Coordinates of C-alpha atoms in Angstrom, one line a residue:
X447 CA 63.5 13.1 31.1
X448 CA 60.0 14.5 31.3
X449 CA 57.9 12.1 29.5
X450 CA 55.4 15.1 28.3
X451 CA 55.0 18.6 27.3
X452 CA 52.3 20.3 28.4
X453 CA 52.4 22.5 25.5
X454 CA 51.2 20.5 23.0
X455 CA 47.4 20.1 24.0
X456 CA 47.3 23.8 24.8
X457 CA 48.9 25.0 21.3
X458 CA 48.6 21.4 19.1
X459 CA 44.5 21.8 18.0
X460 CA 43.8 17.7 17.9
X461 CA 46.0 16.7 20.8
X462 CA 43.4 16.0 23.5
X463 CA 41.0 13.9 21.5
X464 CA 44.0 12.2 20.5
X465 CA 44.9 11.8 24.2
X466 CA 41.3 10.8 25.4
X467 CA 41.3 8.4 22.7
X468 CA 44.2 7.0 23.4
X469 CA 43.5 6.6 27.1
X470 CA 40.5 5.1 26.2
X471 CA 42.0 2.1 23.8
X472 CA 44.7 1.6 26.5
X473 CA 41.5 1.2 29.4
X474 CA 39.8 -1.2 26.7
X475 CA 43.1 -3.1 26.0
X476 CA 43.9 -3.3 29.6
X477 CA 40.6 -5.1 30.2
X478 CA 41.2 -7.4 27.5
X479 CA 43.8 -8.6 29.1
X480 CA 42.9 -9.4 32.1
X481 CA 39.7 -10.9 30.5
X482 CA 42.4 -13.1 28.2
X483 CA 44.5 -14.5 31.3
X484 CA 41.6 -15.4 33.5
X485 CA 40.1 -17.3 30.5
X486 CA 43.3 -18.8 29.8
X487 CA 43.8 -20.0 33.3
X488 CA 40.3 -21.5 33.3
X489 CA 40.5 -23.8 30.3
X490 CA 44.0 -25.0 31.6
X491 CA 43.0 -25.8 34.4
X492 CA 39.3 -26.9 33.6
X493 CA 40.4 -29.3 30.9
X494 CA 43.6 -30.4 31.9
X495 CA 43.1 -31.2 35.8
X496 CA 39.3 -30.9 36.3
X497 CA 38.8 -33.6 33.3
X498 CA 35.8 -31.8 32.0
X499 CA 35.4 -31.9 27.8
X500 CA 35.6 -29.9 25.5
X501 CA 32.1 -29.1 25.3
X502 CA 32.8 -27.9 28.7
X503 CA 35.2 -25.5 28.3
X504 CA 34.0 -24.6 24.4
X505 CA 32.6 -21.2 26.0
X506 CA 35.8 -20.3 27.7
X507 CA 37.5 -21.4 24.5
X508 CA 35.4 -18.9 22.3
X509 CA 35.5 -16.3 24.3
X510 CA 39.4 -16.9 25.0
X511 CA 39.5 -16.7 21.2
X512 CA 37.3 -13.8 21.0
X513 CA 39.5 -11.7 23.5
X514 CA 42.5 -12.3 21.7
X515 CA 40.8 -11.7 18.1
X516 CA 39.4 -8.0 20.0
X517 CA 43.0 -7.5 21.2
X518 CA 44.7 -7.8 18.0
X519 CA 42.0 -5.6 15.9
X520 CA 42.0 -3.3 18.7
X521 CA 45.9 -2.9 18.5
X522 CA 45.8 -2.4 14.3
X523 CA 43.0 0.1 14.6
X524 CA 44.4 2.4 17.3
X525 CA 48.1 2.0 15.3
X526 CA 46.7 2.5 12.1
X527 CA 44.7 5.9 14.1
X528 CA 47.7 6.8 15.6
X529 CA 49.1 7.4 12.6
X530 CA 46.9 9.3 10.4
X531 CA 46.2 11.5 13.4
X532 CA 49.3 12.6 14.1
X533 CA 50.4 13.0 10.2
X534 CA 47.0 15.3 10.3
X535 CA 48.0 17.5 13.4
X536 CA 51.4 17.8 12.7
X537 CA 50.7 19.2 9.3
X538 CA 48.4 21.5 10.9
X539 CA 51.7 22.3 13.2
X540 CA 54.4 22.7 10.1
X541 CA 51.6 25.2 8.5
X542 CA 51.5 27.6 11.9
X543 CA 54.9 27.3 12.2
X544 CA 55.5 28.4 8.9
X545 CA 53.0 31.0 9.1
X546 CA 54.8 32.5 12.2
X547 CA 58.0 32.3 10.5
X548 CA 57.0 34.0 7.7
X549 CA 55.4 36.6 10.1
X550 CA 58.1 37.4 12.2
X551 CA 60.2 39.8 11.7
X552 CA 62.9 39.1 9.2
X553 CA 66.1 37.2 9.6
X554 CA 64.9 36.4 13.4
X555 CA 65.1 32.7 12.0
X556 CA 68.0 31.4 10.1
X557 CA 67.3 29.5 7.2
X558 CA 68.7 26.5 8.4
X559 CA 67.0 26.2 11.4
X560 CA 63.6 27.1 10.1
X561 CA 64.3 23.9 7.3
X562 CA 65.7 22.0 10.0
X563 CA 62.2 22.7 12.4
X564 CA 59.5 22.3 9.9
X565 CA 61.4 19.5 8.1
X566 CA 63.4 16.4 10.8
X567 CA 61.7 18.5 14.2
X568 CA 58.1 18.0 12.8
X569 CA 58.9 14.7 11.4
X570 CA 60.2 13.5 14.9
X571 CA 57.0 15.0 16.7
X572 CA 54.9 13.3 14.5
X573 CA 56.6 10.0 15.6
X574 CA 56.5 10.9 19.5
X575 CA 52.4 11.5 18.8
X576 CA 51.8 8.4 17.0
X577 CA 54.0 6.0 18.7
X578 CA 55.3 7.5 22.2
X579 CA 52.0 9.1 23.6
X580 CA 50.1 6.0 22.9
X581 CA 52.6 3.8 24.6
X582 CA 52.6 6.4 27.6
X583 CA 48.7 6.7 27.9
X584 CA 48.9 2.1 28.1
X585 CA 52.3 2.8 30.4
X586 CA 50.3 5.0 32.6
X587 CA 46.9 3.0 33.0
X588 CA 47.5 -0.7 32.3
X589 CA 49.4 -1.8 35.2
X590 CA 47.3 0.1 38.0
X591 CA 44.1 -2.5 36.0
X592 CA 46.5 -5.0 36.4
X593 CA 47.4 -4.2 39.6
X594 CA 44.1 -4.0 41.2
X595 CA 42.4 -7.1 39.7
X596 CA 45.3 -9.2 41.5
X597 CA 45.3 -7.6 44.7
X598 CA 41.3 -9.2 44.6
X599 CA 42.8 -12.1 44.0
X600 CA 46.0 -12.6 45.8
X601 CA 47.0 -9.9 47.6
X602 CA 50.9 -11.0 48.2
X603 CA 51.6 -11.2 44.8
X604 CA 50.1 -7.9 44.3
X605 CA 52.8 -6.5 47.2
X606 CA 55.4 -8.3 44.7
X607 CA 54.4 -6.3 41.6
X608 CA 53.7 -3.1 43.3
X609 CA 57.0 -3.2 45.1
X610 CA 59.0 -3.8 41.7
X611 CA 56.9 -2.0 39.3
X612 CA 58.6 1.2 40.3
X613 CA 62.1 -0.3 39.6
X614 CA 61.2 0.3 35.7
X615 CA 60.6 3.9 35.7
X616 CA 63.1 4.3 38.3
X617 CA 65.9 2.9 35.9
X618 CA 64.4 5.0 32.8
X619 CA 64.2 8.3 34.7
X620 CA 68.7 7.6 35.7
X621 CA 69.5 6.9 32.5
X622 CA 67.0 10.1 30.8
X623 CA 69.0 12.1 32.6
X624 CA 72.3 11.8 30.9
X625 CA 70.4 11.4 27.6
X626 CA 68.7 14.5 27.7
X627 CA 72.0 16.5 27.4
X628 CA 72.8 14.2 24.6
X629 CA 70.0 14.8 22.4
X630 CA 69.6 18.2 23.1
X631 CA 73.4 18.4 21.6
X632 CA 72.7 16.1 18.6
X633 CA 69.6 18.5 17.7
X634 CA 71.7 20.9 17.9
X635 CA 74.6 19.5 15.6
X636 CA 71.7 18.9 13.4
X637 CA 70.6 22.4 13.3
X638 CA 74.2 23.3 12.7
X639 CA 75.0 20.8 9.8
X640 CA 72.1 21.9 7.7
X641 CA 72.4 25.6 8.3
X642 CA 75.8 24.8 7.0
X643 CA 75.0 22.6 4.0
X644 CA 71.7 25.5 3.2
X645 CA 74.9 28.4 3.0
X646 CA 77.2 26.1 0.9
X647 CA 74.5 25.5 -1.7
X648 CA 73.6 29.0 -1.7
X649 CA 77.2 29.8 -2.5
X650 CA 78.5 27.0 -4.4
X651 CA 78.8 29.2 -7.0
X652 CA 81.3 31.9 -5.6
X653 CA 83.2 29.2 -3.7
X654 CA 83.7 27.5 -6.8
X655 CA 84.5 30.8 -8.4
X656 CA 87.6 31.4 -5.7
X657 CA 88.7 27.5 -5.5
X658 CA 87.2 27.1 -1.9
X659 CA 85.0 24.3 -2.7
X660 CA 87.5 21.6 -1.0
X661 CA 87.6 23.8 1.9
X662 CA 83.8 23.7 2.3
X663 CA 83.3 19.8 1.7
X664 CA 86.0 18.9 4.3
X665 CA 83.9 21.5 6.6
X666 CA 80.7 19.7 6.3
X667 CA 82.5 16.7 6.7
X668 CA 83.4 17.7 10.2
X669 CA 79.9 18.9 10.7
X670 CA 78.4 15.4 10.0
X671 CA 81.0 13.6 11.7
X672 CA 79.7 15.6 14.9
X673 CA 76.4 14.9 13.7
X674 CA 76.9 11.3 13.6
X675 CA 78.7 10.8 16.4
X676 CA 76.2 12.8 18.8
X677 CA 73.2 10.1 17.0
X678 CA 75.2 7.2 17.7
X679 CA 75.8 8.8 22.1
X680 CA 71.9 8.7 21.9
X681 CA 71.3 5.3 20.3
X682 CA 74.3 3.7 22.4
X683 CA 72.1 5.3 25.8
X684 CA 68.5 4.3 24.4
X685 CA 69.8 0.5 23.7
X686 CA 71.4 0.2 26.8
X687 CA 68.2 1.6 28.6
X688 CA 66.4 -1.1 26.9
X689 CA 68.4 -3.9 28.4
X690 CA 68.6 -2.4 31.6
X691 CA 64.9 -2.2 31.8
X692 CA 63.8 -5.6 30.2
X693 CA 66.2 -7.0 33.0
X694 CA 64.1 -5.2 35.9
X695 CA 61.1 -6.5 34.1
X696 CA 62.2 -9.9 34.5
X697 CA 63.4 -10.2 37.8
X698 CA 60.0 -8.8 38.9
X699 CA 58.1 -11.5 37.1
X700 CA 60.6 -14.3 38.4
X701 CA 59.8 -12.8 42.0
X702 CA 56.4 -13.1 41.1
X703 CA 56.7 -16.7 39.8
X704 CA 58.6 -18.0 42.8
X705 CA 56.2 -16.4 45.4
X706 CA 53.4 -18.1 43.1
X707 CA 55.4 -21.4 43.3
X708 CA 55.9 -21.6 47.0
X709 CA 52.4 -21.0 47.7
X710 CA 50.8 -23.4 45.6
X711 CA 53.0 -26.4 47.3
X712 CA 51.6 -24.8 50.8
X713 CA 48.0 -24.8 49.2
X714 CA 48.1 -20.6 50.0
X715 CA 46.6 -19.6 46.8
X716 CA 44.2 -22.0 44.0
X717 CA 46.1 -22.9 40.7
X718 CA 43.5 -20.6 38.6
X719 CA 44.2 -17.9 40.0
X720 CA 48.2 -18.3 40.2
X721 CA 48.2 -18.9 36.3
X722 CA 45.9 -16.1 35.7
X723 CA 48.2 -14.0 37.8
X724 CA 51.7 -15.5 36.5
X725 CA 50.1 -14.5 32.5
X726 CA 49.8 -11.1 33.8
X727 CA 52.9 -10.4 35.4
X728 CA 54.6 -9.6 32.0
X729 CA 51.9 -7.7 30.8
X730 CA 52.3 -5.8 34.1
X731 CA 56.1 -4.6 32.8
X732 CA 54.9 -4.9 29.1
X733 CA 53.7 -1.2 28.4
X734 CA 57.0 0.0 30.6
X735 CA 59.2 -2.2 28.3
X736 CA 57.7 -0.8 25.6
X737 CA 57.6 2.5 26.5
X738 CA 61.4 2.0 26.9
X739 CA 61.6 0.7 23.3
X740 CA 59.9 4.1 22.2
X741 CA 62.3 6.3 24.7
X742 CA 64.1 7.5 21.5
X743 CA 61.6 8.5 20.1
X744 CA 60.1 10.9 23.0
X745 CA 63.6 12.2 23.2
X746 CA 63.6 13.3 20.2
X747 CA 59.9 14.4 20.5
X748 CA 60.6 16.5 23.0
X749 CA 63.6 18.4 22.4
X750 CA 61.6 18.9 18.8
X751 CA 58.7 20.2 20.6
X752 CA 60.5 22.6 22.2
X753 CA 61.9 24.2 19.2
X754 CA 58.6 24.9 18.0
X755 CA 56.7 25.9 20.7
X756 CA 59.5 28.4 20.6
X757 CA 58.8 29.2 17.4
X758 CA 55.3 29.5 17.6
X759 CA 56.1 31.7 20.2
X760 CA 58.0 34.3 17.9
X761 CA 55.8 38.0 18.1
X762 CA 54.7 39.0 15.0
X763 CA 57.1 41.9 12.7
X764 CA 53.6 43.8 12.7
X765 CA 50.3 43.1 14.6
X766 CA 47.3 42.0 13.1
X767 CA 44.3 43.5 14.0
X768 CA 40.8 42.1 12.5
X769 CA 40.2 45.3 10.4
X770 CA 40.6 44.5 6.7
X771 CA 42.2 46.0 4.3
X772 CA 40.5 49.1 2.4
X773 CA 37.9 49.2 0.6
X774 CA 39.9 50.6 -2.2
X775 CA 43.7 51.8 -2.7
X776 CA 43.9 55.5 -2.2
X777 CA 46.2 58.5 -1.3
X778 CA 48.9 57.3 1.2
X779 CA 50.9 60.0 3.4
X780 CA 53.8 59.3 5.3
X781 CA 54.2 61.9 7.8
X782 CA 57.4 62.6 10.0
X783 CA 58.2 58.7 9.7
X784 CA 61.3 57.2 11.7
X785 CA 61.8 53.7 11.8
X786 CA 65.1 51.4 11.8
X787 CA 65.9 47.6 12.8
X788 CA 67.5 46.4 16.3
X789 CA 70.2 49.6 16.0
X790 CA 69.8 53.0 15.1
X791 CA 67.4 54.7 12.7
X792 CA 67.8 54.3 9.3
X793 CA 65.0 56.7 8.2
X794 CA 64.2 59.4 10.4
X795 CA 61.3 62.5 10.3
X796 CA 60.6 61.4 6.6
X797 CA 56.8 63.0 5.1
X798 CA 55.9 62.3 1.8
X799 CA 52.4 61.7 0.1
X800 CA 51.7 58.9 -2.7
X801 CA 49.0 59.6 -4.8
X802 CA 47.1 56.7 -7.0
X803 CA 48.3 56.3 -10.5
X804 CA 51.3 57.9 -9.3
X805 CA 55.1 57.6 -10.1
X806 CA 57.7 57.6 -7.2
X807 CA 61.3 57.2 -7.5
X808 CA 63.2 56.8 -4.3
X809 CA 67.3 57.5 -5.2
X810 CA 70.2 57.7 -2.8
X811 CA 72.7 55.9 -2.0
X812 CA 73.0 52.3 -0.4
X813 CA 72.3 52.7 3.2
X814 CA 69.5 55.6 2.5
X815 CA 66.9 54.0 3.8
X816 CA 65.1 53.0 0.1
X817 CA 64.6 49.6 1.2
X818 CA 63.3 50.3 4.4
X819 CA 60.5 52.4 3.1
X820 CA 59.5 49.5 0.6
X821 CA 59.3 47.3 3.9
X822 CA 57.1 50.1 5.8
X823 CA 54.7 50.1 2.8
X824 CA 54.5 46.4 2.9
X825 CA 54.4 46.4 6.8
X826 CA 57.5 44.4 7.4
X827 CA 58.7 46.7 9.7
X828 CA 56.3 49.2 11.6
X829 CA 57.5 52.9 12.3
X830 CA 59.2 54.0 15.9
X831 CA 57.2 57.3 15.8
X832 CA 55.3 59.2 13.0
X833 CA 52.7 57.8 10.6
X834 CA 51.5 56.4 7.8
X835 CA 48.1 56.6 7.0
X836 CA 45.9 55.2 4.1
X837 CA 42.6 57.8 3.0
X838 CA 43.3 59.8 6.4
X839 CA 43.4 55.8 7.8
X840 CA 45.9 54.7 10.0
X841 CA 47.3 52.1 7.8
X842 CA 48.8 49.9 11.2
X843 CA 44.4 49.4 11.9
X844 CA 44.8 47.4 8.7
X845 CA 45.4 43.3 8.7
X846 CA 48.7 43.5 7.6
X847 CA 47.7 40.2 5.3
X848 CA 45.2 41.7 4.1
X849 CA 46.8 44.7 2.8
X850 CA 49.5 43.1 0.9
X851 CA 46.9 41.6 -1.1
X852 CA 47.0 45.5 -3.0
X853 CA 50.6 45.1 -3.2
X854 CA 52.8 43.5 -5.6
X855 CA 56.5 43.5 -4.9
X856 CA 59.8 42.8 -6.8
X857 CA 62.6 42.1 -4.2
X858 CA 66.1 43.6 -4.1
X859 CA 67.2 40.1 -3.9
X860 CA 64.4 38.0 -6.0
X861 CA 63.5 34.1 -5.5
X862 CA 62.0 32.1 -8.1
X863 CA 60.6 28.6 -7.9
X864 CA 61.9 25.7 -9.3
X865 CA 60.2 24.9 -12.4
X866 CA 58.9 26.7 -15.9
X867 CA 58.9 30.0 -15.7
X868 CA 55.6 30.5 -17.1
X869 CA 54.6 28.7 -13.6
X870 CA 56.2 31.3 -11.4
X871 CA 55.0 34.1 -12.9
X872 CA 51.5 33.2 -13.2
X873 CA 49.2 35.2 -10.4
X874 CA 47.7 33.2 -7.8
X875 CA 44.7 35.6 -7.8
X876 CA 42.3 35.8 -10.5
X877 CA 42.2 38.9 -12.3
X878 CA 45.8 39.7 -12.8
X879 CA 47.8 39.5 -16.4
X880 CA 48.5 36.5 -18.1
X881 CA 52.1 35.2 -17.7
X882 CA 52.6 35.9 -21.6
X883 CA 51.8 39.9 -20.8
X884 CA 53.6 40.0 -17.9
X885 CA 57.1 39.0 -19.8
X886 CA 56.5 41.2 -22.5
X887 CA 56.3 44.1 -20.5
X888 CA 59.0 43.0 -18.3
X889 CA 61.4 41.6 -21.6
X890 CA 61.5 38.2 -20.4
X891 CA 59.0 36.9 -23.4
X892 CA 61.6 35.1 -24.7
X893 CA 62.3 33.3 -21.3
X894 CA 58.9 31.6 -20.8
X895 CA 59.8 28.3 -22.1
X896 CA 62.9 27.8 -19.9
X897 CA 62.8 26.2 -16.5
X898 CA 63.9 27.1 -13.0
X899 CA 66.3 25.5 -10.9
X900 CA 66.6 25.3 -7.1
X901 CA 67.8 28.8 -5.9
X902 CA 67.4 30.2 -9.8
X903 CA 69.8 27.6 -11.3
X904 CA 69.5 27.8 -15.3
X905 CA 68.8 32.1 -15.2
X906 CA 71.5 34.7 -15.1
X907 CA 71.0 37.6 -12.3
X908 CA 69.3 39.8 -15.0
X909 CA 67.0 37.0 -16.5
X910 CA 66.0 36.4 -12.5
X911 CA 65.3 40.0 -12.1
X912 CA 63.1 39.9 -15.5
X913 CA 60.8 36.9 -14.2
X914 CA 60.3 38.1 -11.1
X915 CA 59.3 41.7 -12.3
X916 CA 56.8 40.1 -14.8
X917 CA 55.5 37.8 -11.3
X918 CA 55.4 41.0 -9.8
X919 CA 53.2 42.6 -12.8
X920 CA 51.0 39.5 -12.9
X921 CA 49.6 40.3 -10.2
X922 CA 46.3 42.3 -9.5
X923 CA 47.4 44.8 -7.3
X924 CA 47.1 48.2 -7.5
X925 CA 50.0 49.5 -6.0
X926 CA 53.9 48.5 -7.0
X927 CA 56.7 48.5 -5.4
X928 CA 60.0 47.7 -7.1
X929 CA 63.6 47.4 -6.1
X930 CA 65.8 47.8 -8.4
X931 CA 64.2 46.7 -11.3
X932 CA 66.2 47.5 -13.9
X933 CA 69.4 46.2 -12.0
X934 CA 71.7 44.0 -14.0
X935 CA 70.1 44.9 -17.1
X936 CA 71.7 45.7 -20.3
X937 CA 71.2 49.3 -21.6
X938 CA 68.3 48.0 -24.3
X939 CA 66.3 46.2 -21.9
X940 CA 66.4 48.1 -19.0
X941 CA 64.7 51.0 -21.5
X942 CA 62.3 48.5 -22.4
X943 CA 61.6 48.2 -18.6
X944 CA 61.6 51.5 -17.7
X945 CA 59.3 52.2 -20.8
X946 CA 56.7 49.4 -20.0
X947 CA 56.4 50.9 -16.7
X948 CA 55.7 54.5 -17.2
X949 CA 53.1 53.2 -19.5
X950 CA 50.9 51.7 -16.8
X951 CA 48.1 53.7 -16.3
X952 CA 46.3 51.6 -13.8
X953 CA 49.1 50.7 -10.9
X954 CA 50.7 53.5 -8.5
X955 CA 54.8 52.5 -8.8
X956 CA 57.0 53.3 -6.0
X957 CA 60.2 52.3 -7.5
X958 CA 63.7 52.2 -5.7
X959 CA 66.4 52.8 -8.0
X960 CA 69.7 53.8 -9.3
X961 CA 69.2 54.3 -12.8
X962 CA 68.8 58.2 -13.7
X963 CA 66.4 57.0 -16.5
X964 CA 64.2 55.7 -14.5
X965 CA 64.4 58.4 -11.6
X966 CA 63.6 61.6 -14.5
X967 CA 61.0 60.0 -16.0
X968 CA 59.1 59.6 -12.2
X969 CA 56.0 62.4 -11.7
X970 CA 57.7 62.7 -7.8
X971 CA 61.6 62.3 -7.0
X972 CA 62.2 61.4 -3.5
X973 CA 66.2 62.1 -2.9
X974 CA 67.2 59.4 0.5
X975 CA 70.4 60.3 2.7
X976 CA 72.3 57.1 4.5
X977 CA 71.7 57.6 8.0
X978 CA 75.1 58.9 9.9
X979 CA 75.6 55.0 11.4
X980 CA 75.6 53.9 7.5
X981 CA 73.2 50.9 8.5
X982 CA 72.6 49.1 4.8
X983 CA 69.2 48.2 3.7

């Protein structure tokens, strides 16, 4: 298994101080060490065969005690670092991965993955940066100190260590190689289960509705059996490569020992320097034991950060150039415009002109192509050929960001969420209508003191469509575009909808609809055809 991806210091901002820092703490422990078993060996063998006092060997005994305070705050600082770096940086990482999610075009990323990424794949990167890249910087630099500061001092022993030392990683890369299958298949039983679980929830209550809830729970069952049993293949391989590497660490340091051994009897090599260099032969093996006890953990690391650097990697639905967005909203023209998703066309050589203040109704039926225009206006799709322009501006120069801070939208399919209503419809920008005027113009006034569930538990569809509407009206932004907005609305309500907004003044409306009120009282009646394929929108 490859111990690092070169990705991360290239895409991860943070990464290669963290790196440098950590080479540096394992350099600084590494000398420590050494500084520790040569003290060590003196004071043995000062005060216990050269009969000197302890006034003798207090130095050595300080600075013995002085090493091994060092070492220990030395090992809590760069821990305690570790961790607050990497919880820092992979925040950072959930954010842009988010971001590109969000910017991508949509349904490229199922919901369950994207939760299962940004959730349990940035949790198990931020364990491979604290814990595994720390261990790997002391695996990688420790035993070559080690290494060289015996070969000055007894250079057959250093043949010893150099000649086992490779056992270790030879061991760890055998058995990475059937784990790596292994985890790759238990991430992806994980991206399964909670894709699975994410649908179930969302449809609880139609599978309720037609008895299939016992179906479902015996299917997620399976899914977390699978789930399970992949976790437990991985943990089975990481405990057994444990044990198979902390037995090629101690055979090497009983070789080590028993060269040491015969030696001294023959007078080959002093007794200092034998103890020094039989206290270092486990810290020789120590960072590649322990970087065997983290092995799960980089597994996991891994095969997380590969999911998210392919992620990160998703193209944008639209690009983003630097220009902002207008100065002000004005006239927008779309002229000869055909655009569609992966298959055919679903709009195709359509012109029409928006003018501020304006009222648009788009009818037709499903398939027509009404959403799709919504999503050209709001640049989540771009056009195949034609043009939409903004004040004679083409409006793809625009930051797409940018310009969907003039728009406010209410969704064919609205999310709320969870908590008091008065909460979601409240404007993040500063300047738009209180949540209390919002509601009345969209009727929910007498829904501001309920509360939202997850996925709009609490609300019927209508009351859902009401809230978001008033979000939607909350919000400072000149231009409108609604879907359906009087959709599962009783008769009385939906003409206090429609009513409410004909009356503003202020906002252009671009409404997609299928209520014949709404449509006749529009200043501009756009009539939509469904495309010959019949491609829904």
């Amino acid at each position: 298994m490859r111990a690092f991806d070169p990705w991360l210091p290239r895409d991860v901002p943070g990464v290669r101080r963290f790196l440098a820092a950590a080479g540096a703490v394992a350099a600084c422990s590494a000398a420590l060490t050494i500084a520790q078993a040569a003290l060590f060996s003196h004071v043995v063998v000062a005060g216990f065969l050269g009969g000197r006092d302890v006034r003798d060997v207090l130095p050595a005994l300080l600075g013995f005690a002085a090493v091994g305070a060092a070492r220990a705050a030395l090992g809590w600082t760069s821990e305690t670092g570790a961790r607050t770096a990497a919880s820092r940086m992979v925040r950072e990482l959930r954010g842009r991965v988010l971001r590109r999610i969000v910017r991508a075009r949509p349904g490229s990323v199922p919901s369950g993955e994207a939760v299962t990424a940004t959730t349990d794949g940035v949790e198990a990167l931020e364990t491979y940066v604290a814990r595994f890249l720390p261990q790997l910087m002391t695996a990688a630099l420790a035993p070559p100190a080690i290494l060289a500061w015996v070969a000055f001092r007894d250079v057959a022993s250093a043949l010893v260590m150099a000649g086992t030392l490779p056992l270790v990683p030879l061991f760890g890369a055998l058995i990475g190689r059937s784990t790596r299958a292994r985890t790759r298949e238990r991430w992806r039983a994980l991206a399964l289960m909670s894709g699975h679980f994410l649908d179930v929830v969302n449809g609880l209550t139609t599978l309720r509705a037609h008895r299939r809830g016992r179906a479902q729970a015996s299917a997620i069952a399976a899914t977390s059996d699978r789930y399970r049993r992949e976790t437990m293949r991985v943990l089975r391989t990481a405990f057994l490569s444990a044990f198979v590497l902390e037995l090629a660490a101690t055979l090497g340091t009983a070789l080590v020992a028993v060269g040491i051994g015969l030696r001294l009897t023959t007078g080959a090599i002093g007794l200092e320097a034998g103890l020094a260099i039989l206290v270092l032969a486990p810290e020789l093996y120590g960072p590649l034991r322990g970087l065997a006890a983290e092995f799960h953990a980089g597994a996991d690391g891994l095969t997380a950060s590969r999911r998210l650097c392919a992620l990160l990697a998703l193209p944008p639905a639209v690009p983003a150039p630097a220009r902002p967005r207008p100065a002000a909203f004005g006239t927008v023209r779309l002229v000869d415009v055909t655009a569609g998703y992966d298959g055919p066309p679903v709009l195709t050589g359509m012109s029409m002109e928006i003018r501020p203040g304006g009222r648009t109704a788009l009818v037709g039926d499903s398939g027509a192509g009404k959403s799709t225009l919504l999503a050209l206006l709001l640049r989540f799709v771009e056009p195949s050929s034609g043009l939409i322009t903004v004040d004679g501006t083409d409006l793809a120069a625009f930051d797409p960001d940018e310009w969907r801070r003039l728009v406010a939208w209410l969704p064919q399919r609205p999310r709320l969420r969870p908590g008091p209503v008065a909460e979601a419809i409240a404007p993040a920008e500063p300047g738009g209508l209180s949540p209390e005027a919002a509601a009345e113009l969209a009727g929910a006034a007498g829904l501001l003191n309920r509360t939202v569930g997850e996925a709009g538990a609490g609300l019927s569809a209508g009351e859902i469509r009401r809230v978001a509407l008033a979000r939607a009206l909350a919000r400072p932004a000149p231009l409108l575009l609604l879907d359906e907005p009087t959709a599962h609305l009783d008769p009385t309500t939906a003409q206090h909808v429609t009513d409410a907004l004909l009356a503003l003044s202020d906002r252009t409306l671009v409404i997609a609809t299928h209520d014949p009120r709404l449509a006749e009282a529009a200043d501009q009646l756009i009539a939509l055809t469904p495309a010959p394929t019949g491609a829904l929108t």
